[in-house]
Short mmCIF file of N, CA and C in Angstrom, two decimals:
data_model
loop_
_atom_site.label_atom_id
_atom_site.label_comp_id
_atom_site.label_asym_id
_atom_site.label_seq_id
_atom_site.Cartn_x
_atom_site.Cartn_y
_atom_site.Cartn_z
N MET A 1 264.57 78.30 26.31
CA MET A 1 264.34 76.98 26.98
C MET A 1 263.57 76.08 26.19
N GLU A 2 263.60 75.22 26.17
CA GLU A 2 262.66 74.14 25.15
C GLU A 2 261.69 73.76 26.22
N ILE A 3 260.59 73.09 25.52
CA ILE A 3 259.11 73.46 27.02
C ILE A 3 258.21 72.41 25.83
N LEU A 4 258.07 71.60 26.31
CA LEU A 4 257.06 70.67 26.18
C LEU A 4 255.46 71.20 26.36
N LEU A 5 254.52 71.52 25.76
CA LEU A 5 252.81 72.24 26.21
C LEU A 5 252.03 71.81 25.82
N ILE A 6 251.39 70.65 26.99
CA ILE A 6 250.29 69.66 26.97
C ILE A 6 248.81 70.42 26.80
N HIS A 7 247.92 70.01 25.83
CA HIS A 7 246.24 70.67 26.00
C HIS A 7 245.41 70.17 26.67
N SER A 8 244.39 70.48 27.26
CA SER A 8 243.89 70.20 27.99
C SER A 8 242.87 69.04 27.51
N VAL A 9 241.58 69.09 28.09
CA VAL A 9 240.74 68.11 27.42
C VAL A 9 239.88 68.29 26.14
N TYR A 10 240.11 70.26 25.76
CA TYR A 10 239.86 70.83 24.38
C TYR A 10 240.81 70.10 23.46
N GLY A 11 241.83 69.26 23.84
CA GLY A 11 242.76 68.76 22.37
C GLY A 11 243.33 70.28 22.14
N VAL A 12 244.42 70.35 20.73
CA VAL A 12 245.28 71.04 20.29
C VAL A 12 243.52 72.05 19.70
N ARG A 13 244.10 73.43 19.86
CA ARG A 13 243.23 74.64 19.44
C ARG A 13 243.64 75.68 19.27
N PRO A 14 243.16 76.31 19.09
CA PRO A 14 243.77 77.76 18.52
C PRO A 14 244.03 78.81 19.90
N ALA A 15 243.48 78.16 20.69
CA ALA A 15 244.08 78.86 22.24
C ALA A 15 245.46 78.45 22.93
N LEU A 16 245.48 77.05 22.35
CA LEU A 16 246.50 76.29 22.95
C LEU A 16 247.76 76.56 22.25
N GLU A 17 247.23 76.94 20.69
CA GLU A 17 248.82 77.62 19.60
C GLU A 17 249.18 78.94 19.69
N GLN A 18 248.44 80.10 20.30
CA GLN A 18 248.14 81.11 20.56
C GLN A 18 249.45 81.37 22.07
N ALA A 19 249.17 80.03 22.63
CA ALA A 19 249.88 80.61 23.68
C ALA A 19 251.21 79.68 23.68
N ALA A 20 251.34 78.68 22.58
CA ALA A 20 252.81 78.43 22.40
C ALA A 20 253.34 79.33 21.24
N GLY A 21 252.73 80.00 20.62
CA GLY A 21 252.82 81.16 20.17
C GLY A 21 253.76 82.12 21.06
N ARG A 22 253.01 82.88 22.24
CA ARG A 22 253.13 83.99 22.60
C ARG A 22 254.83 83.14 23.92
N LEU A 23 254.90 82.17 23.78
CA LEU A 23 255.90 81.95 24.02
C LEU A 23 257.05 81.73 23.24
N ARG A 24 256.83 81.18 22.26
CA ARG A 24 258.05 80.85 21.17
C ARG A 24 257.94 82.43 21.10
N GLU A 25 257.45 83.37 20.82
CA GLU A 25 257.75 85.18 20.41
C GLU A 25 258.55 85.46 21.44
N ALA A 26 258.74 85.07 23.16
CA ALA A 26 259.74 85.00 23.98
C ALA A 26 261.03 84.36 24.19
N GLY A 27 261.34 83.84 22.93
CA GLY A 27 262.76 83.27 22.78
C GLY A 27 262.27 82.06 22.82
N HIS A 28 261.54 80.96 23.47
CA HIS A 28 261.25 79.72 23.44
C HIS A 28 261.47 78.72 22.07
N GLU A 29 261.63 77.69 22.49
CA GLU A 29 261.30 76.76 21.41
C GLU A 29 260.04 75.72 21.95
N VAL A 30 259.38 75.68 21.92
CA VAL A 30 257.80 75.10 22.04
C VAL A 30 257.37 73.61 21.23
N HIS A 31 256.97 72.86 22.35
CA HIS A 31 256.84 71.18 21.25
C HIS A 31 255.28 71.51 21.62
N VAL A 32 254.22 71.13 20.57
CA VAL A 32 252.54 71.09 20.95
C VAL A 32 252.30 69.35 20.51
N PRO A 33 252.26 68.84 21.27
CA PRO A 33 251.59 67.21 20.64
C PRO A 33 250.34 67.08 21.06
N ASP A 34 250.01 66.47 20.10
CA ASP A 34 247.77 66.49 20.21
C ASP A 34 248.19 64.81 20.22
N LEU A 35 247.84 64.82 21.76
CA LEU A 35 247.62 63.59 22.29
C LEU A 35 246.07 62.46 22.06
N PHE A 36 245.37 63.59 21.91
CA PHE A 36 243.89 63.69 21.01
C PHE A 36 243.86 62.69 19.82
N GLU A 37 245.09 62.91 18.97
CA GLU A 37 245.67 62.32 17.74
C GLU A 37 244.42 63.18 16.74
N GLY A 38 244.47 64.80 16.13
CA GLY A 38 243.32 65.40 15.81
C GLY A 38 242.15 65.41 16.43
N LEU A 39 241.58 65.17 17.29
CA LEU A 39 240.11 65.36 17.62
C LEU A 39 240.03 65.99 18.63
N SER A 40 239.63 67.61 18.35
CA SER A 40 238.90 68.15 18.87
C SER A 40 238.01 68.89 19.86
N PRO A 41 237.24 68.24 21.12
CA PRO A 41 236.13 67.92 21.55
C PRO A 41 235.55 69.34 21.49
N ALA A 42 234.34 69.31 21.39
CA ALA A 42 233.38 70.97 21.04
C ALA A 42 233.07 71.26 22.56
N ASP A 43 233.09 70.62 23.69
CA ASP A 43 232.97 70.40 25.25
C ASP A 43 233.82 70.07 25.87
N MET A 44 233.10 70.22 27.82
CA MET A 44 234.51 69.67 28.61
C MET A 44 233.69 68.52 28.44
N GLU A 45 232.16 68.11 28.55
CA GLU A 45 232.05 66.37 28.97
C GLU A 45 232.42 66.00 27.49
N GLU A 46 232.09 66.80 25.87
CA GLU A 46 233.00 65.58 25.20
C GLU A 46 234.64 65.02 25.44
N GLY A 47 235.03 66.20 25.44
CA GLY A 47 236.56 66.19 25.79
C GLY A 47 236.71 65.31 27.50
N LEU A 48 236.28 65.42 28.59
CA LEU A 48 236.49 63.70 29.28
C LEU A 48 236.16 62.80 28.54
N ALA A 49 234.65 62.39 28.00
CA ALA A 49 234.50 60.95 27.47
C ALA A 49 235.73 60.86 26.96
N LEU A 50 236.17 61.56 26.01
CA LEU A 50 237.56 60.93 25.49
C LEU A 50 238.15 61.03 25.52
N ARG A 51 238.56 61.91 27.04
CA ARG A 51 240.17 60.98 27.39
C ARG A 51 239.32 59.67 28.18
N ASP A 52 238.50 59.58 28.76
CA ASP A 52 238.10 58.33 29.24
C ASP A 52 238.23 57.12 28.50
N GLU A 53 237.74 56.85 27.03
CA GLU A 53 237.54 56.24 26.27
C GLU A 53 239.32 56.24 25.58
N ILE A 54 240.25 56.89 25.70
CA ILE A 54 241.21 56.61 25.23
C ILE A 54 242.44 56.00 27.01
N GLY A 55 242.40 56.60 27.90
CA GLY A 55 242.67 56.38 28.78
C GLY A 55 243.99 56.78 29.62
N THR A 56 244.26 56.95 30.52
CA THR A 56 245.09 57.99 31.07
C THR A 56 246.61 56.87 30.74
N ASP A 57 246.52 56.05 30.93
CA ASP A 57 247.92 55.23 30.32
C ASP A 57 248.45 55.57 29.22
N GLU A 58 247.18 55.42 27.73
CA GLU A 58 247.83 55.63 26.89
C GLU A 58 248.06 57.09 26.53
N LEU A 59 247.42 57.99 27.39
CA LEU A 59 247.65 59.27 27.01
C LEU A 59 249.20 59.78 27.55
N LEU A 60 249.46 59.33 28.74
CA LEU A 60 250.59 59.37 28.99
C LEU A 60 251.64 58.78 28.58
N LYS A 61 251.83 57.60 27.26
CA LYS A 61 252.51 56.88 26.75
C LYS A 61 252.68 57.89 25.72
N ARG A 62 251.42 58.27 24.96
CA ARG A 62 252.42 59.24 24.08
C ARG A 62 252.58 60.59 24.27
N ALA A 63 252.30 60.50 25.59
CA ALA A 63 253.01 61.94 25.95
C ALA A 63 254.45 61.39 26.43
N VAL A 64 254.61 60.50 26.39
CA VAL A 64 255.99 60.29 26.64
C VAL A 64 256.98 60.15 25.63
N ARG A 65 256.24 59.45 24.31
CA ARG A 65 256.72 59.30 22.85
C ARG A 65 257.09 60.80 22.31
N ALA A 66 256.20 61.73 22.69
CA ALA A 66 256.24 63.36 22.18
C ALA A 66 257.45 63.80 23.19
N ALA A 67 257.78 63.28 24.19
CA ALA A 67 258.82 64.29 24.82
C ALA A 67 260.34 63.82 24.74
N ALA A 68 260.44 62.14 24.06
CA ALA A 68 261.52 61.47 24.07
C ALA A 68 262.53 62.20 23.15
N PRO A 69 262.13 62.57 22.09
CA PRO A 69 262.81 63.69 21.16
C PRO A 69 263.84 64.97 21.69
N TYR A 70 263.30 65.29 22.99
CA TYR A 70 263.47 66.44 23.05
C TYR A 70 263.96 66.35 24.69
N SER A 71 264.06 65.32 25.31
CA SER A 71 264.20 65.48 26.91
C SER A 71 265.51 65.43 27.33
N ASP A 72 266.47 64.82 26.25
CA ASP A 72 267.68 64.55 26.75
C ASP A 72 268.16 66.23 26.80
N LYS A 73 267.81 67.06 26.21
CA LYS A 73 268.12 68.59 26.41
C LYS A 73 267.61 69.31 27.67
N GLY A 74 266.81 69.12 28.58
CA GLY A 74 265.95 68.81 29.69
C GLY A 74 265.20 70.14 29.16
N LEU A 75 264.02 69.85 29.58
CA LEU A 75 262.45 69.83 28.90
C LEU A 75 261.96 70.89 30.56
N VAL A 76 261.59 71.79 29.81
CA VAL A 76 260.28 72.35 30.91
C VAL A 76 259.13 71.97 30.12
N TYR A 77 258.46 71.00 31.21
CA TYR A 77 256.90 70.55 31.17
C TYR A 77 255.85 71.40 31.59
N ALA A 78 254.75 71.36 30.53
CA ALA A 78 253.68 72.42 30.93
C ALA A 78 252.56 71.75 30.53
N GLY A 79 251.35 72.35 30.79
CA GLY A 79 250.52 72.06 30.68
C GLY A 79 248.60 72.50 30.97
N PHE A 80 247.80 71.95 30.47
CA PHE A 80 246.93 73.25 30.96
C PHE A 80 246.03 71.69 31.52
N SER A 81 245.10 72.41 32.76
CA SER A 81 243.96 70.82 33.19
C SER A 81 244.56 69.96 33.06
N LEU A 82 243.87 68.79 32.23
CA LEU A 82 244.61 67.45 32.12
C LEU A 82 246.10 67.66 31.22
N GLY A 83 246.90 68.24 31.01
CA GLY A 83 247.57 68.26 30.37
C GLY A 83 248.81 68.82 31.60
N GLY A 84 248.38 69.62 32.63
CA GLY A 84 248.95 70.09 33.56
C GLY A 84 248.81 68.12 34.07
N ALA A 85 247.68 67.73 34.26
CA ALA A 85 248.90 66.22 35.49
C ALA A 85 249.11 65.80 34.56
N ILE A 86 249.36 65.53 33.43
CA ILE A 86 250.10 64.70 32.40
C ILE A 86 251.40 65.99 32.82
N ALA A 87 251.72 66.69 32.44
CA ALA A 87 253.08 67.21 32.66
C ALA A 87 253.70 67.06 33.46
N GLN A 88 252.72 67.03 34.92
CA GLN A 88 253.44 66.75 36.06
C GLN A 88 253.68 65.17 36.46
N ASN A 89 253.38 64.34 35.66
CA ASN A 89 253.92 62.94 35.35
C ASN A 89 255.12 62.27 34.92
N LEU A 90 254.66 63.55 33.36
CA LEU A 90 256.44 63.56 32.81
C LEU A 90 257.73 64.18 33.87
N ALA A 91 257.11 65.54 34.29
CA ALA A 91 258.49 65.82 35.29
C ALA A 91 259.33 65.17 36.37
N LEU A 92 257.93 64.52 36.67
CA LEU A 92 258.73 64.38 38.23
C LEU A 92 259.23 62.71 38.01
N ALA A 93 259.04 61.97 36.58
CA ALA A 93 259.96 60.64 36.08
C ALA A 93 260.88 61.25 35.19
N ASP A 94 261.14 62.27 35.09
CA ASP A 94 262.61 62.91 34.10
C ASP A 94 263.50 63.61 34.67
N GLU A 95 264.69 63.07 35.03
CA GLU A 95 265.95 63.61 35.90
C GLU A 95 265.99 64.53 35.32
N LYS A 96 266.18 64.69 33.96
CA LYS A 96 266.80 65.75 32.95
C LYS A 96 265.91 67.06 33.29
N ALA A 97 264.42 67.49 34.16
CA ALA A 97 263.41 68.06 33.59
C ALA A 97 263.87 69.67 34.44
N ARG A 98 263.37 70.69 33.43
CA ARG A 98 264.32 72.01 34.02
C ARG A 98 263.08 72.53 34.95
N GLY A 99 261.86 72.50 34.42
CA GLY A 99 261.02 73.12 35.33
C GLY A 99 259.41 72.30 34.62
N LEU A 100 258.48 72.42 35.23
CA LEU A 100 257.23 72.83 35.08
C LEU A 100 256.81 73.52 35.42
N VAL A 101 254.99 73.87 34.83
CA VAL A 101 254.05 75.14 34.75
C VAL A 101 253.11 74.30 34.72
N LEU A 102 251.89 74.81 35.58
CA LEU A 102 250.98 73.57 35.63
C LEU A 102 249.52 74.89 35.81
N PHE A 103 248.95 74.81 34.77
CA PHE A 103 247.79 75.82 34.72
C PHE A 103 246.05 74.81 35.15
N SER A 104 246.11 74.90 36.09
CA SER A 104 244.61 74.55 36.17
C SER A 104 244.52 73.36 35.91
N GLY A 105 245.82 72.86 36.56
CA GLY A 105 245.73 71.37 36.62
C GLY A 105 246.70 70.58 37.68
N THR A 106 246.83 69.14 38.25
CA THR A 106 247.69 69.19 39.30
C THR A 106 247.33 67.29 39.38
N SER A 107 248.39 66.60 39.41
CA SER A 107 247.97 65.10 39.63
C SER A 107 248.65 64.27 41.06
N ASP A 108 248.08 63.48 41.17
CA ASP A 108 248.47 63.44 42.89
C ASP A 108 249.94 62.50 42.49
N LEU A 109 250.82 62.71 43.93
CA LEU A 109 252.11 62.03 43.75
C LEU A 109 252.12 61.13 44.62
N PRO A 110 253.22 60.13 44.20
CA PRO A 110 253.67 58.51 45.13
C PRO A 110 254.04 59.36 45.93
N ASP A 111 254.02 57.81 47.32
CA ASP A 111 254.50 58.73 48.56
C ASP A 111 256.40 58.61 47.94
N ASP A 112 257.08 58.00 47.14
CA ASP A 112 258.11 58.35 47.13
C ASP A 112 258.33 59.16 46.03
N ALA A 113 257.49 59.97 45.50
CA ALA A 113 257.99 60.94 44.29
C ALA A 113 259.35 61.65 44.50
N SER A 114 260.03 62.18 44.14
CA SER A 114 261.08 62.39 44.09
C SER A 114 260.96 63.91 43.05
N ALA A 115 261.47 65.01 43.63
CA ALA A 115 261.33 66.27 42.72
C ALA A 115 262.64 67.55 43.06
N GLU A 116 263.49 66.46 43.42
CA GLU A 116 264.81 67.47 43.90
C GLU A 116 265.05 68.91 43.28
N ASP A 117 265.02 70.02 44.16
CA ASP A 117 264.84 71.32 43.36
C ASP A 117 264.45 71.77 42.10
N LEU A 118 263.10 70.72 41.65
CA LEU A 118 262.54 71.26 40.32
C LEU A 118 261.42 71.95 40.66
N PRO A 119 262.50 73.18 39.94
CA PRO A 119 261.13 74.78 39.78
C PRO A 119 260.07 74.07 39.68
N VAL A 120 258.87 74.67 40.11
CA VAL A 120 257.35 74.59 39.59
C VAL A 120 256.83 75.91 40.37
N GLN A 121 255.62 75.63 39.18
CA GLN A 121 254.78 76.30 39.37
C GLN A 121 253.34 76.21 38.63
N LEU A 122 252.44 76.50 39.84
CA LEU A 122 251.01 76.22 39.47
C LEU A 122 250.00 77.38 39.76
N HIS A 123 249.11 77.52 38.70
CA HIS A 123 248.43 78.38 38.39
C HIS A 123 247.48 78.29 38.16
N VAL A 124 246.17 78.76 39.53
CA VAL A 124 245.15 78.28 39.44
C VAL A 124 243.40 79.19 40.31
N THR A 125 243.10 79.09 39.71
CA THR A 125 241.88 79.82 40.19
C THR A 125 241.05 79.76 41.88
N GLU A 126 240.76 80.80 42.25
CA GLU A 126 240.31 80.15 43.78
C GLU A 126 239.03 79.51 43.80
N ASN A 127 238.52 79.45 42.89
CA ASN A 127 236.94 78.43 43.24
C ASN A 127 237.18 77.70 41.78
N ASP A 128 238.41 76.59 41.56
CA ASP A 128 238.09 75.61 40.62
C ASP A 128 237.52 74.68 41.57
N PRO A 129 236.90 74.41 40.68
CA PRO A 129 236.14 73.04 40.58
C PRO A 129 236.62 72.37 40.77
N PHE A 130 237.88 71.94 39.86
CA PHE A 130 238.64 70.57 39.35
C PHE A 130 240.21 70.57 40.59
N GLU A 131 240.42 71.82 41.18
CA GLU A 131 241.15 71.83 42.00
C GLU A 131 240.95 72.67 43.22
N PRO A 132 240.20 71.61 44.45
CA PRO A 132 239.63 72.04 45.20
C PRO A 132 240.77 72.45 46.33
N HIS A 133 240.14 73.46 46.79
CA HIS A 133 241.26 74.11 48.77
C HIS A 133 242.01 72.80 49.42
N ASP A 134 241.20 72.02 49.56
CA ASP A 134 242.15 71.02 50.31
C ASP A 134 243.07 69.99 49.31
N TRP A 135 242.49 69.40 48.48
CA TRP A 135 243.32 69.37 47.55
C TRP A 135 244.67 69.37 47.26
N LEU A 136 244.51 70.89 47.17
CA LEU A 136 245.41 71.46 46.27
C LEU A 136 246.70 72.01 47.63
N ASN A 137 246.16 72.32 48.88
CA ASN A 137 246.85 72.32 49.94
C ASN A 137 247.76 70.70 50.64
N ALA A 138 247.47 69.62 50.43
CA ALA A 138 248.16 68.57 50.53
C ALA A 138 249.13 68.07 49.30
N TRP A 139 248.52 68.49 48.05
CA TRP A 139 249.34 68.67 46.75
C TRP A 139 250.76 69.49 46.61
N TYR A 140 250.27 70.65 47.57
CA TYR A 140 251.40 71.57 47.71
C TYR A 140 252.14 71.16 49.03
N LEU A 141 251.90 70.33 49.45
CA LEU A 141 252.68 69.92 51.10
C LEU A 141 253.62 68.14 50.68
N ARG A 142 252.69 68.03 49.82
CA ARG A 142 253.25 66.80 48.68
C ARG A 142 254.82 67.20 47.82
N MET A 143 254.25 67.83 47.20
CA MET A 143 255.40 68.40 46.11
C MET A 143 256.35 68.71 47.12
N GLN A 144 256.42 69.51 48.01
CA GLN A 144 257.39 70.10 48.65
C GLN A 144 258.52 68.75 49.27
N ARG A 145 257.42 67.79 49.94
CA ARG A 145 258.12 67.08 50.32
C ARG A 145 259.00 66.08 49.46
N ALA A 146 258.30 66.02 48.66
CA ALA A 146 259.47 65.78 47.36
C ALA A 146 260.58 66.20 46.89
N GLY A 147 260.28 67.38 47.36
CA GLY A 147 262.36 68.61 46.74
C GLY A 147 261.51 69.59 46.16
N ALA A 148 260.47 69.37 45.77
CA ALA A 148 260.55 70.45 44.67
C ALA A 148 260.15 72.04 45.20
N ASP A 149 260.65 73.09 44.48
CA ASP A 149 260.69 74.40 44.87
C ASP A 149 259.19 74.98 44.13
N VAL A 150 258.08 74.81 44.61
CA VAL A 150 256.81 75.16 44.30
C VAL A 150 256.54 76.87 45.30
N GLU A 151 256.41 77.34 43.89
CA GLU A 151 254.94 78.40 43.32
C GLU A 151 253.71 78.29 43.68
N VAL A 152 252.62 78.52 43.70
CA VAL A 152 251.31 78.76 43.80
C VAL A 152 250.83 80.17 43.52
N TYR A 153 250.06 80.32 42.65
CA TYR A 153 249.30 81.47 42.43
C TYR A 153 248.10 81.21 41.95
N ARG A 154 247.11 81.82 43.07
CA ARG A 154 245.47 82.15 43.17
C ARG A 154 245.05 83.17 42.35
N TYR A 155 243.79 82.86 41.80
CA TYR A 155 243.41 84.05 40.71
C TYR A 155 241.86 83.76 41.04
N PRO A 156 241.45 85.16 41.91
CA PRO A 156 239.86 85.23 42.26
C PRO A 156 239.40 85.15 41.02
N GLY A 157 238.13 84.86 41.27
CA GLY A 157 237.04 85.74 40.39
C GLY A 157 236.89 85.11 38.72
N ALA A 158 238.08 84.47 38.48
CA ALA A 158 238.28 83.47 37.53
C ALA A 158 237.62 81.73 37.30
N GLY A 159 237.92 81.36 36.01
CA GLY A 159 237.10 79.91 35.89
C GLY A 159 238.37 78.96 35.58
N HIS A 160 238.05 78.12 35.57
CA HIS A 160 238.95 76.41 35.30
C HIS A 160 240.24 76.97 34.15
N LEU A 161 239.50 77.14 32.91
CA LEU A 161 240.61 77.28 31.79
C LEU A 161 240.60 78.84 31.48
N TYR A 162 240.48 79.95 32.72
CA TYR A 162 240.80 81.29 32.67
C TYR A 162 241.70 82.06 31.20
N THR A 163 242.72 80.69 31.16
CA THR A 163 243.63 81.57 29.80
C THR A 163 243.30 81.60 28.54
N ASP A 164 242.04 80.65 28.33
CA ASP A 164 241.72 80.66 26.95
C ASP A 164 240.41 81.64 26.67
N PRO A 165 240.89 82.11 25.77
CA PRO A 165 239.53 83.70 25.39
C PRO A 165 238.47 82.72 24.70
N GLU A 166 238.40 81.48 24.42
CA GLU A 166 237.21 81.32 23.26
C GLU A 166 236.58 80.35 24.49
N LEU A 167 236.47 80.25 25.62
CA LEU A 167 235.80 79.41 27.04
C LEU A 167 234.97 80.77 28.22
N PRO A 168 233.95 80.26 28.09
CA PRO A 168 233.05 81.02 29.23
C PRO A 168 234.10 81.42 30.48
N ASP A 169 235.12 80.83 31.04
CA ASP A 169 236.10 80.85 31.94
C ASP A 169 236.55 81.68 31.75
N TYR A 170 237.26 81.95 30.48
CA TYR A 170 238.09 83.58 30.55
C TYR A 170 238.09 84.47 30.97
N ASP A 171 239.25 85.08 31.72
CA ASP A 171 239.15 86.00 32.05
C ASP A 171 240.96 86.66 31.78
N ALA A 172 240.87 88.19 31.54
CA ALA A 172 241.75 88.92 30.47
C ALA A 172 242.91 88.83 31.89
N GLU A 173 241.99 89.51 32.78
CA GLU A 173 243.18 89.98 33.59
C GLU A 173 244.04 89.26 34.40
N ALA A 174 243.57 87.62 34.59
CA ALA A 174 243.92 86.72 35.23
C ALA A 174 245.40 86.20 34.27
N ALA A 175 244.33 85.77 33.03
CA ALA A 175 245.05 85.44 32.15
C ALA A 175 247.07 86.19 32.03
N GLU A 176 246.31 87.77 31.56
CA GLU A 176 247.28 88.36 31.68
C GLU A 176 248.68 88.80 32.82
N ALA A 177 248.22 88.59 34.07
CA ALA A 177 249.11 88.41 35.05
C ALA A 177 249.46 86.58 35.16
N THR A 178 249.22 85.97 34.28
CA THR A 178 249.94 84.08 34.87
C THR A 178 250.79 84.69 33.59
N TRP A 179 250.86 85.02 32.24
CA TRP A 179 251.64 84.80 31.61
C TRP A 179 252.86 85.88 31.47
N ARG A 180 252.79 87.05 32.34
CA ARG A 180 254.09 87.33 32.87
C ARG A 180 254.63 86.15 33.61
N THR A 181 253.76 86.12 35.16
CA THR A 181 254.52 85.02 35.77
C THR A 181 255.15 84.01 35.50
N VAL A 182 254.75 83.56 34.37
CA VAL A 182 255.43 82.32 33.68
C VAL A 182 256.26 82.86 32.77
N GLN A 183 256.42 84.03 32.30
CA GLN A 183 257.51 84.47 31.40
C GLN A 183 258.77 84.61 32.67
N GLY A 184 258.89 85.34 33.62
CA GLY A 184 259.55 85.41 34.54
C GLY A 184 260.02 84.12 35.38
N PHE A 185 259.18 83.55 35.31
CA PHE A 185 259.53 82.00 35.89
C PHE A 185 260.69 81.40 35.36
N LEU A 186 260.18 81.00 33.69
CA LEU A 186 261.20 80.63 32.51
C LEU A 186 262.36 81.58 32.02
N ASP A 187 262.52 82.74 32.16
CA ASP A 187 263.42 83.46 31.89
C ASP A 187 265.24 83.40 33.58
N SER A 188 264.22 82.52 34.41
CA SER A 188 264.56 82.26 35.46
C SER A 188 265.48 81.08 35.80
N LEU A 189 265.06 80.28 34.60
CA LEU A 189 265.55 78.61 34.82
C LEU A 189 267.19 78.60 33.89
#
């Protein structure tokens, strides 16, 4: 499977490379674009400020350019937090998308969104401050209405970026459960 894996507001960092390596070891071809062009924010506040400075439209343009050489083959789009929101937008705009894997990040959907039979997995924690329950319930219903085949996995007790061993949010048990589930999902595509 060919995967475009998009970073969080922390940029390309060792945890992202480890995630890509894990997917590669499972036999997937993984592309990791650097939408921050070499900048690696030290913390969430700095990352959010950089996101705002670059702007979401520019980040989407950079992501589209990164996906373009591979999209004809049918990509699985995946991303962490901000990267999940960007991955979602790319997948919904790409009629050849093979799947979508979101780690702690979603994006709003336009009313006319179409994701007919797109396999989607969302992995999120129960108390994620960036993905509150009401938002996720509405997101789920809108994705279903758009035609996506959506699975949502919620992990108790973990923090926002719970798969990143370098951050305080890390939860080893939830991270391992997530990676097992993602691998099964990718194997089914």
